[in-house]
PDB file of N, CA and C in Angstrom:
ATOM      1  N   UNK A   1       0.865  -1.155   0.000  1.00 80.00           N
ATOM      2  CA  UNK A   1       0.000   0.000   0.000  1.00 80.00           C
ATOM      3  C   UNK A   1       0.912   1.217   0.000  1.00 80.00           C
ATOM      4  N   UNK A   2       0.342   2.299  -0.603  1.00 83.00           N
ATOM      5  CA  UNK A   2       1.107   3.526  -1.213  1.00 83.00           C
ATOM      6  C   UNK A   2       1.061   4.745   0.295  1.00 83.00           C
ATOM      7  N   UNK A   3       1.356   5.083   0.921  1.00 81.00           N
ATOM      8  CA  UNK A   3       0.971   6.397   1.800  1.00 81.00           C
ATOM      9  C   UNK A   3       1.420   8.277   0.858  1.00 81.00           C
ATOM     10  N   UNK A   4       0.555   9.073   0.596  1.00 87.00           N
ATOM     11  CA  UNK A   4       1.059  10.006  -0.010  1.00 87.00           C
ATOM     12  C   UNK A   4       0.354  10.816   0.890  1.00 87.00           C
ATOM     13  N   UNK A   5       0.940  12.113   1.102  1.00 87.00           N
ATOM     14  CA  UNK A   5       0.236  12.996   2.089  1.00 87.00           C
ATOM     15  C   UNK A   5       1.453  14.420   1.856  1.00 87.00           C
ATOM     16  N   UNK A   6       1.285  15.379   2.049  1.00 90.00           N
ATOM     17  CA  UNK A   6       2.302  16.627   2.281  1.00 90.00           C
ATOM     18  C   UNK A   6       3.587  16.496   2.726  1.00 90.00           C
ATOM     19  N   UNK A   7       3.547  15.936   3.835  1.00 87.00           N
ATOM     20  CA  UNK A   7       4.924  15.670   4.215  1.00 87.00           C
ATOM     21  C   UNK A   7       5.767  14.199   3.522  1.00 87.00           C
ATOM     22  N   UNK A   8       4.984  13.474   3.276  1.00 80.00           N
ATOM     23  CA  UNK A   8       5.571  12.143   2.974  1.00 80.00           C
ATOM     24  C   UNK A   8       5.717  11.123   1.790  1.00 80.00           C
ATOM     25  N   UNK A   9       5.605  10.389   1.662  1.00 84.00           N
ATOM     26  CA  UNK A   9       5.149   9.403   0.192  1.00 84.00           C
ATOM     27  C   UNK A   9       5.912   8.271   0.789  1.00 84.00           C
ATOM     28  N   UNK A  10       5.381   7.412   0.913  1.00 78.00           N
ATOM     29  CA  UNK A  10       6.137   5.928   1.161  1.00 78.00           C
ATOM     30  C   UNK A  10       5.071   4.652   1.267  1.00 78.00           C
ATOM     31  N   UNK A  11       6.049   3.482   0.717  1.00 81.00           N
ATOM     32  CA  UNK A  11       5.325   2.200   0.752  1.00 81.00           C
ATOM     33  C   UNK A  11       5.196   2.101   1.930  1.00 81.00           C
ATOM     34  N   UNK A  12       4.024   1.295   2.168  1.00 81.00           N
ATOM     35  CA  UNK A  12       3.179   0.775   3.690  1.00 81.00           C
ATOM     36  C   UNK A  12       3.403  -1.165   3.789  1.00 81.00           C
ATOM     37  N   UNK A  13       4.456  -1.561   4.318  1.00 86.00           N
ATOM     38  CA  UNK A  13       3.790  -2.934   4.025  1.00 86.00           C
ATOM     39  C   UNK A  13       3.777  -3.449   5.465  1.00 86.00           C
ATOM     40  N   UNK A  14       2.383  -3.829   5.605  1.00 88.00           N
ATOM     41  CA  UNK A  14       2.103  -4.295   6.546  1.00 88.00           C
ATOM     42  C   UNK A  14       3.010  -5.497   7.279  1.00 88.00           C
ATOM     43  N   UNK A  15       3.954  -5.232   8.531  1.00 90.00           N
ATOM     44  CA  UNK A  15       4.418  -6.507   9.083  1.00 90.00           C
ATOM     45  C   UNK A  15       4.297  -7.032  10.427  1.00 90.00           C
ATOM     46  N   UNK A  16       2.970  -6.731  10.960  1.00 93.00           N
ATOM     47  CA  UNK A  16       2.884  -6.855  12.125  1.00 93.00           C
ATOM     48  C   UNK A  16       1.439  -5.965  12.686  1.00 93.00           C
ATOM     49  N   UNK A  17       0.427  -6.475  13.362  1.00 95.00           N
ATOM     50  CA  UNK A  17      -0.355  -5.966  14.127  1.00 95.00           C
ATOM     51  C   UNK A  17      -0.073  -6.334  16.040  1.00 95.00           C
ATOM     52  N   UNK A  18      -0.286  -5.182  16.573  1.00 96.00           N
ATOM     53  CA  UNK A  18      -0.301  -5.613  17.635  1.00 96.00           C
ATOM     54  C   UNK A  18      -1.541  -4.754  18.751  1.00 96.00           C
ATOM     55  N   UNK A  19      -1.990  -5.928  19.699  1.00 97.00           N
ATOM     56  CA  UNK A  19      -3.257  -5.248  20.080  1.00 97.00           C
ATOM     57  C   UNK A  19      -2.749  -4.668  21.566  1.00 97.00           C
ATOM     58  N   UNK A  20      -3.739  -3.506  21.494  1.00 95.00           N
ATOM     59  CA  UNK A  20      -2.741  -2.303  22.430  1.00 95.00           C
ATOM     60  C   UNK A  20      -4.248  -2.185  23.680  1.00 95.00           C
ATOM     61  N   UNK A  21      -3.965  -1.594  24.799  1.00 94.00           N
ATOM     62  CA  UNK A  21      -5.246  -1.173  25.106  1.00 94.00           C
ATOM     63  C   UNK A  21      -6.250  -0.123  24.809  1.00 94.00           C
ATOM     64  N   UNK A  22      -5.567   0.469  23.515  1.00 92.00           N
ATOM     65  CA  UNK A  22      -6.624   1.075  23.289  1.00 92.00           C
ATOM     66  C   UNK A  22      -7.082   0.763  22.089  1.00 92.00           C
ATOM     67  N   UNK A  23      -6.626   0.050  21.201  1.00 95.00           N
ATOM     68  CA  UNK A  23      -6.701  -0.486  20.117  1.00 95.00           C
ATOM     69  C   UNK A  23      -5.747  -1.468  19.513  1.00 95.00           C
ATOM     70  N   UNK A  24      -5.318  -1.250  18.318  1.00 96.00           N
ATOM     71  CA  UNK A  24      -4.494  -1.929  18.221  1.00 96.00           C
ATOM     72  C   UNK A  24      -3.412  -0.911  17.082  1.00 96.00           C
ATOM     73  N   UNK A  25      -2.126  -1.381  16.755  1.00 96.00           N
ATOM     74  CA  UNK A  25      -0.859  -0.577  16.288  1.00 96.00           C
ATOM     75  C   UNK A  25      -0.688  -1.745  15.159  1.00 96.00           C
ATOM     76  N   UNK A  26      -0.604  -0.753  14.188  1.00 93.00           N
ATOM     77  CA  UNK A  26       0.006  -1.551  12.846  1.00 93.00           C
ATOM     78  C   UNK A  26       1.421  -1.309  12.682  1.00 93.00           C
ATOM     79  N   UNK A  27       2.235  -2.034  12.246  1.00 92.00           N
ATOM     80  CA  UNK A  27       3.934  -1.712  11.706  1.00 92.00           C
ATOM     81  C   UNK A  27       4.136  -2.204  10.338  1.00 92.00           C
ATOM     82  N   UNK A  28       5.042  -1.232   9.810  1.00 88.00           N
ATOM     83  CA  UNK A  28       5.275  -1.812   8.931  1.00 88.00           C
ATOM     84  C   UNK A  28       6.962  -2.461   9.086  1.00 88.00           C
ATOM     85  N   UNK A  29       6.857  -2.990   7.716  1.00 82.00           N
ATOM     86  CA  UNK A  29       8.551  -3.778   7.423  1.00 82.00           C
ATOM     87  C   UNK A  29       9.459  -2.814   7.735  1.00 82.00           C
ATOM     88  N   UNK A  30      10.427  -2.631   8.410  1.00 78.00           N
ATOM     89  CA  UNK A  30      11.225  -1.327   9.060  1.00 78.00           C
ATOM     90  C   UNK A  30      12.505  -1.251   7.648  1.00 78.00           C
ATOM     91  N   UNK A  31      12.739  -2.588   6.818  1.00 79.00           N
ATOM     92  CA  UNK A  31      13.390  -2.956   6.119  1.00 79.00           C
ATOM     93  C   UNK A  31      13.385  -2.449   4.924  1.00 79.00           C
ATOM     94  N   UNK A  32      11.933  -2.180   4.967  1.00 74.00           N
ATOM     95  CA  UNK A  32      11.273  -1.876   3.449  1.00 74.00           C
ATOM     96  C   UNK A  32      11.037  -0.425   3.646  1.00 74.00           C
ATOM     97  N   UNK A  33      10.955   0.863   4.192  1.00 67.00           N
ATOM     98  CA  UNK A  33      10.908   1.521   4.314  1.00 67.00           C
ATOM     99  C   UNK A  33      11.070   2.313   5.739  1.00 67.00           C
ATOM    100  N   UNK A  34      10.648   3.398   5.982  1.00 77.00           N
ATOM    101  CA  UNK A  34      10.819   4.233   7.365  1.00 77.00           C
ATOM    102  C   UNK A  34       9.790   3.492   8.320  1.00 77.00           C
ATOM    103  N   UNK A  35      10.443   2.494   9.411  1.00 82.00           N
ATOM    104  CA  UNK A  35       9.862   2.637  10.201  1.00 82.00           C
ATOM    105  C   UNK A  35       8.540   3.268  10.784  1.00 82.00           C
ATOM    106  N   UNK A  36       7.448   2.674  10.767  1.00 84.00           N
ATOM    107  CA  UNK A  36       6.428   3.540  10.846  1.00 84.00           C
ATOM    108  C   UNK A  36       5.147   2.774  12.017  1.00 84.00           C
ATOM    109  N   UNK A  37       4.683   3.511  12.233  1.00 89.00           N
ATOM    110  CA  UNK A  37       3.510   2.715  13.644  1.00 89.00           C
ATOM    111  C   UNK A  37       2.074   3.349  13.128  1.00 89.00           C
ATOM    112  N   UNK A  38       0.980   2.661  13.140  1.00 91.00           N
ATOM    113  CA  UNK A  38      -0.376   3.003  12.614  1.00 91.00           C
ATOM    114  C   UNK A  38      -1.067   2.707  13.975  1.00 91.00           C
ATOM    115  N   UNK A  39      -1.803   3.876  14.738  1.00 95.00           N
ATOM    116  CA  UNK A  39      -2.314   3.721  16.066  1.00 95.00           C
ATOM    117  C   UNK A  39      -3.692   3.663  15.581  1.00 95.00           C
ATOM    118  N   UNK A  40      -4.575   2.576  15.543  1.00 96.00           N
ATOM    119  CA  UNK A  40      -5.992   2.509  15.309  1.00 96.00           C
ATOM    120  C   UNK A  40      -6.623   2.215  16.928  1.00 96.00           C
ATOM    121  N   UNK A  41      -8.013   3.500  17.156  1.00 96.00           N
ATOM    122  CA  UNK A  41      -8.313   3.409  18.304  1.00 96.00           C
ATOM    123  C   UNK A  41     -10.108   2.502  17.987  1.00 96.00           C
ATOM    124  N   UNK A  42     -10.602   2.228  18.447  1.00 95.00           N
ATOM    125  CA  UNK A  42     -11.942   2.056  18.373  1.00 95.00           C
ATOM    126  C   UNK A  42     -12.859   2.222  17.538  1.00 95.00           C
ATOM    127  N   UNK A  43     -12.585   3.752  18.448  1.00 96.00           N
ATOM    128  CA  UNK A  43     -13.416   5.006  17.408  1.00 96.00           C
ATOM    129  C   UNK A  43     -13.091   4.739  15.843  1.00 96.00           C
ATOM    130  N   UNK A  44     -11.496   4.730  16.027  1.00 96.00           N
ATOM    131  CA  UNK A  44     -11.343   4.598  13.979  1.00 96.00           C
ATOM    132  C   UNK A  44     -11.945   3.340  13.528  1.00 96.00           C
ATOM    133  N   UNK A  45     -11.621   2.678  14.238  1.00 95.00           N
ATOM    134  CA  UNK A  45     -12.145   1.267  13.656  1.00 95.00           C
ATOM    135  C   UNK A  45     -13.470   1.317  13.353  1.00 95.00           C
ATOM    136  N   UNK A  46     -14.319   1.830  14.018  1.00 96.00           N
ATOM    137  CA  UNK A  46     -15.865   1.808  13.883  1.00 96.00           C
ATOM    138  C   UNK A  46     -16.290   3.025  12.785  1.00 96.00           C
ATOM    139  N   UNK A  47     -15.461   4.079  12.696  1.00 96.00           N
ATOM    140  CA  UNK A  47     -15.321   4.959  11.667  1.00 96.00           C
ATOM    141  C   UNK A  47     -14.953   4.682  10.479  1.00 96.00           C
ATOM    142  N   UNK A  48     -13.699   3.414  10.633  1.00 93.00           N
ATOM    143  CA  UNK A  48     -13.972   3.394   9.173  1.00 93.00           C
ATOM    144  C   UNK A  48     -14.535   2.222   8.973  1.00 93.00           C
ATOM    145  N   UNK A  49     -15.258   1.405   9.613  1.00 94.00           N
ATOM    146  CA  UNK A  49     -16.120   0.473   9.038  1.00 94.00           C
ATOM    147  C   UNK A  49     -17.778   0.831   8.468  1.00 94.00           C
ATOM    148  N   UNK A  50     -18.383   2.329   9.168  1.00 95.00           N
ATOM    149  CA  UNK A  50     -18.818   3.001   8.133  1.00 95.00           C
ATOM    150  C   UNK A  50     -19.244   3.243   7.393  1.00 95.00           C
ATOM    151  N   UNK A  51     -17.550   4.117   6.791  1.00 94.00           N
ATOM    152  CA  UNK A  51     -17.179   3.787   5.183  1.00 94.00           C
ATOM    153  C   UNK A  51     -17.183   3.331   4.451  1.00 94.00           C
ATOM    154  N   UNK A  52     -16.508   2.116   4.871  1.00 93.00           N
ATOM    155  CA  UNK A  52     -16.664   1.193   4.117  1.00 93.00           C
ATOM    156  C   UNK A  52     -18.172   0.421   3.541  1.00 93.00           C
ATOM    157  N   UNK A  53     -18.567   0.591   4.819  1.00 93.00           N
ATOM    158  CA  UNK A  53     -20.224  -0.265   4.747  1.00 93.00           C
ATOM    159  C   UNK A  53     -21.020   0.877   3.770  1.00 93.00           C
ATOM    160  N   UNK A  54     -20.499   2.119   3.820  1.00 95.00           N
ATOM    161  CA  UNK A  54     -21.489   2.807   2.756  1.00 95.00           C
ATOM    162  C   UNK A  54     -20.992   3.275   1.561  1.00 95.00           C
ATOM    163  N   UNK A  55     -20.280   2.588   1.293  1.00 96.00           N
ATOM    164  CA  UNK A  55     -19.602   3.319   0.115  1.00 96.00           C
ATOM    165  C   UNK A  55     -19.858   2.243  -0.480  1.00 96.00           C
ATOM    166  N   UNK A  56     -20.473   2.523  -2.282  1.00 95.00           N
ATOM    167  CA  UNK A  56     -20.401   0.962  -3.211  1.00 95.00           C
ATOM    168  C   UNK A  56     -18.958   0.891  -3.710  1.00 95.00           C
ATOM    169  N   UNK A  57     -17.871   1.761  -4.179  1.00 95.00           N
ATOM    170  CA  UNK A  57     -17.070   1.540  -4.511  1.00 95.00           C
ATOM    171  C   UNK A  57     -16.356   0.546  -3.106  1.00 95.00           C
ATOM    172  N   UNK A  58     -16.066   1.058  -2.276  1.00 94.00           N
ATOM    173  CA  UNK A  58     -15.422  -0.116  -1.306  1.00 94.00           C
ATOM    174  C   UNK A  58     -15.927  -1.918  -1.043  1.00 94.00           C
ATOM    175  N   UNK A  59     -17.385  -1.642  -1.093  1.00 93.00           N
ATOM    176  CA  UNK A  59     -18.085  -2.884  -1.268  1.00 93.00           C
ATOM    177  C   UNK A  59     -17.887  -3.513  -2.223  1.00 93.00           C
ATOM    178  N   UNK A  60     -17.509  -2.690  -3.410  1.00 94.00           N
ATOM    179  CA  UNK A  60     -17.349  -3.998  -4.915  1.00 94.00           C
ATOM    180  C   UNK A  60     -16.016  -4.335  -4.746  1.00 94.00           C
ATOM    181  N   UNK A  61     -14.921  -3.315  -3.997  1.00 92.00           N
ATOM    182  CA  UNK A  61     -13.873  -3.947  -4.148  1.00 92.00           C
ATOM    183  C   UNK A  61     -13.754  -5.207  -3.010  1.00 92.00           C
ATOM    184  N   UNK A  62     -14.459  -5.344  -1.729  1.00 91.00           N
ATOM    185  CA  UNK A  62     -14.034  -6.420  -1.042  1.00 91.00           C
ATOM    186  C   UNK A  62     -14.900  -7.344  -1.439  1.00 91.00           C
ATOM    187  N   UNK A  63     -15.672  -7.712  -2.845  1.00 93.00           N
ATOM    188  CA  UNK A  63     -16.571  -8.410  -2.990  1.00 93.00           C
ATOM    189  C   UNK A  63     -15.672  -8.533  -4.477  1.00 93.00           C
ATOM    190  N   UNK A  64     -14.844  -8.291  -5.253  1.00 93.00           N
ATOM    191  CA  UNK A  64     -14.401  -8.509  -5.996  1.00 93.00           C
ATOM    192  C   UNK A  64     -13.093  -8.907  -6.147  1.00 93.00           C
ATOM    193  N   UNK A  65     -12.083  -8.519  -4.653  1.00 90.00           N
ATOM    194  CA  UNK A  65     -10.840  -8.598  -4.972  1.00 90.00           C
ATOM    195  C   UNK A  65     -10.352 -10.058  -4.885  1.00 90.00           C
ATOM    196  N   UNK A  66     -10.678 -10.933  -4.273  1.00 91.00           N
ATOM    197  CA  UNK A  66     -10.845 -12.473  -4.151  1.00 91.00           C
ATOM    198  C   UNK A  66     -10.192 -12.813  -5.613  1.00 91.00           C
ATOM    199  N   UNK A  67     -11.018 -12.492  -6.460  1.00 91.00           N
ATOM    200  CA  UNK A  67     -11.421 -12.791  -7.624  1.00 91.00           C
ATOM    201  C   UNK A  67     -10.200 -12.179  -8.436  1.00 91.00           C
ATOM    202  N   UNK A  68     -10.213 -11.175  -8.242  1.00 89.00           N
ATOM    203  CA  UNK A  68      -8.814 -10.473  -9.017  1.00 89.00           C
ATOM    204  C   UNK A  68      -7.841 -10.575  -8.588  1.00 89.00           C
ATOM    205  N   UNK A  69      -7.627 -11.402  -7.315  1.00 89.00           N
ATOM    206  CA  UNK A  69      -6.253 -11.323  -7.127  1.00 89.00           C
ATOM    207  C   UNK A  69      -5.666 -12.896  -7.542  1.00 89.00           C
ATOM    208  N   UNK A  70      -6.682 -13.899  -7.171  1.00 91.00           N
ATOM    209  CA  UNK A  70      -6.490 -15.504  -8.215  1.00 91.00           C
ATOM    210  C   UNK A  70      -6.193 -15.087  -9.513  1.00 91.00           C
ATOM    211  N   UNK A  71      -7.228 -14.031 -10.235  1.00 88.00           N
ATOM    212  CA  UNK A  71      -6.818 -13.835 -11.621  1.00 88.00           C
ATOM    213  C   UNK A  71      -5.078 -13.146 -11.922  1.00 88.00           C
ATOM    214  N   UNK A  72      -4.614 -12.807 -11.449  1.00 87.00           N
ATOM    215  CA  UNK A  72      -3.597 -11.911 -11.348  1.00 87.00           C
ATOM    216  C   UNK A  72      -2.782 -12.899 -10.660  1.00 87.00           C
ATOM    217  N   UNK A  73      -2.758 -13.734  -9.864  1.00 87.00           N
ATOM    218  CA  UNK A  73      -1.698 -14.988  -9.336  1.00 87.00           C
ATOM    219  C   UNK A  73      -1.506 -15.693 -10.565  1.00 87.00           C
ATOM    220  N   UNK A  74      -2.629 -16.310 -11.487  1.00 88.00           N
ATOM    221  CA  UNK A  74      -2.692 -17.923 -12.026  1.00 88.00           C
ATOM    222  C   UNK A  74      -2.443 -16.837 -13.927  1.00 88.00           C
ATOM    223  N   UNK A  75      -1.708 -15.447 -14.112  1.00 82.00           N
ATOM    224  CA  UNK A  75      -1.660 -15.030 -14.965  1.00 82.00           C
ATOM    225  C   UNK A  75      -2.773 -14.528 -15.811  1.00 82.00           C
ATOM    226  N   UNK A  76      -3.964 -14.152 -15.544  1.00 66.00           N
ATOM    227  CA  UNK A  76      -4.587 -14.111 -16.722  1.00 66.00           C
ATOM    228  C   UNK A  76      -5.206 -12.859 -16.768  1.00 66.00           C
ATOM    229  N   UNK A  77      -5.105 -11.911 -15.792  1.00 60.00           N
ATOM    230  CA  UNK A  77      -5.513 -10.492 -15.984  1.00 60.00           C
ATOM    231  C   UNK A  77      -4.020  -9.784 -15.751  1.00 60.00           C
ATOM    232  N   UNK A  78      -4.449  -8.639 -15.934  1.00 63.00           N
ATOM    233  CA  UNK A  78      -3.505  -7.528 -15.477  1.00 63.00           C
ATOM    234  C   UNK A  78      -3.290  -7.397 -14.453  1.00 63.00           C
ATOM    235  N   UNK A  79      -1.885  -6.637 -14.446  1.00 62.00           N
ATOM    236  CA  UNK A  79      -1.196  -6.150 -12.697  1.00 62.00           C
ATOM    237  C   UNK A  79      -1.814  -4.835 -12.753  1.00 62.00           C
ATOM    238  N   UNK A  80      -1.808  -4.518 -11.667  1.00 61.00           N
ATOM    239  CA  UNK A  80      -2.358  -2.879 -11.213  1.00 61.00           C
ATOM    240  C   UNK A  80      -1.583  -1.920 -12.197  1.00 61.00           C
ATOM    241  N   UNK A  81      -2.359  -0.651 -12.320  1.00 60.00           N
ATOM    242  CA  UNK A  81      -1.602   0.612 -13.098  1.00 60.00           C
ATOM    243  C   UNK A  81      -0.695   0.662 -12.335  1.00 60.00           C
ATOM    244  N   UNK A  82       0.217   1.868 -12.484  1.00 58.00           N
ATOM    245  CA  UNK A  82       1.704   2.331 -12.036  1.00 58.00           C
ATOM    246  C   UNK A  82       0.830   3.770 -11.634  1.00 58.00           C
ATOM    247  N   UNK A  83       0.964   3.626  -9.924  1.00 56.00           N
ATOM    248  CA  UNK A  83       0.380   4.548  -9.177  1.00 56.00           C
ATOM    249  C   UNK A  83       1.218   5.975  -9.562  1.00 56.00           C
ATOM    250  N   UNK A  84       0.049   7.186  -9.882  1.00 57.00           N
ATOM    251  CA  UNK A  84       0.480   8.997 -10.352  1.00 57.00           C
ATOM    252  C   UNK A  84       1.686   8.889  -8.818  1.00 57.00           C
ATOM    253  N   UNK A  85       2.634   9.933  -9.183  1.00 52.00           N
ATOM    254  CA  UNK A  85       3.431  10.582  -8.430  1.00 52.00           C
ATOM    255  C   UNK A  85       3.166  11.924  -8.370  1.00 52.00           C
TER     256      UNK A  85
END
């Protein structure tokens, strides 16, 4: 996953969840990029589930990606575009 924001731009790859008391902390690969910690509290969690629950674009994608990502393992669709800079 891509992170772009004002101050930053860097790959996200998830290597580790850990559950905290107030939520839980994502890390990524320290290897693969800057060291980084994702503090998800509750609140976000329930915030962005949501989102997700109301948005159709998010719904087709977790109802479709199954599907595209076998297709894209076993060769027979395309790899993702080459994310704008």
């Amino acid at each position: 996953m891509k992170v772009v924001s004002k101050l930053v731009e860097l790959d996200f790859e998830i290597s580790k969840i850990e559950k905290t008391p107030a939520g839980i902390v994502i890390l990524n690969d320290p290897g693969k990029a800057m060291a980084t910690k994702v503090h998800v509290s509750v609140e976000d969690a329930v915030s962005i589930a949501k989102v997700v629950l109301t948005s159709p674009a998010a719904l087709l994608f977790m109802v479709t990606f199954p599907f595209t990502f076998l297709r894209r393992k076993l060769g027979g669709g395309k790899a993702a575009p080459a994310r704008k800079r």
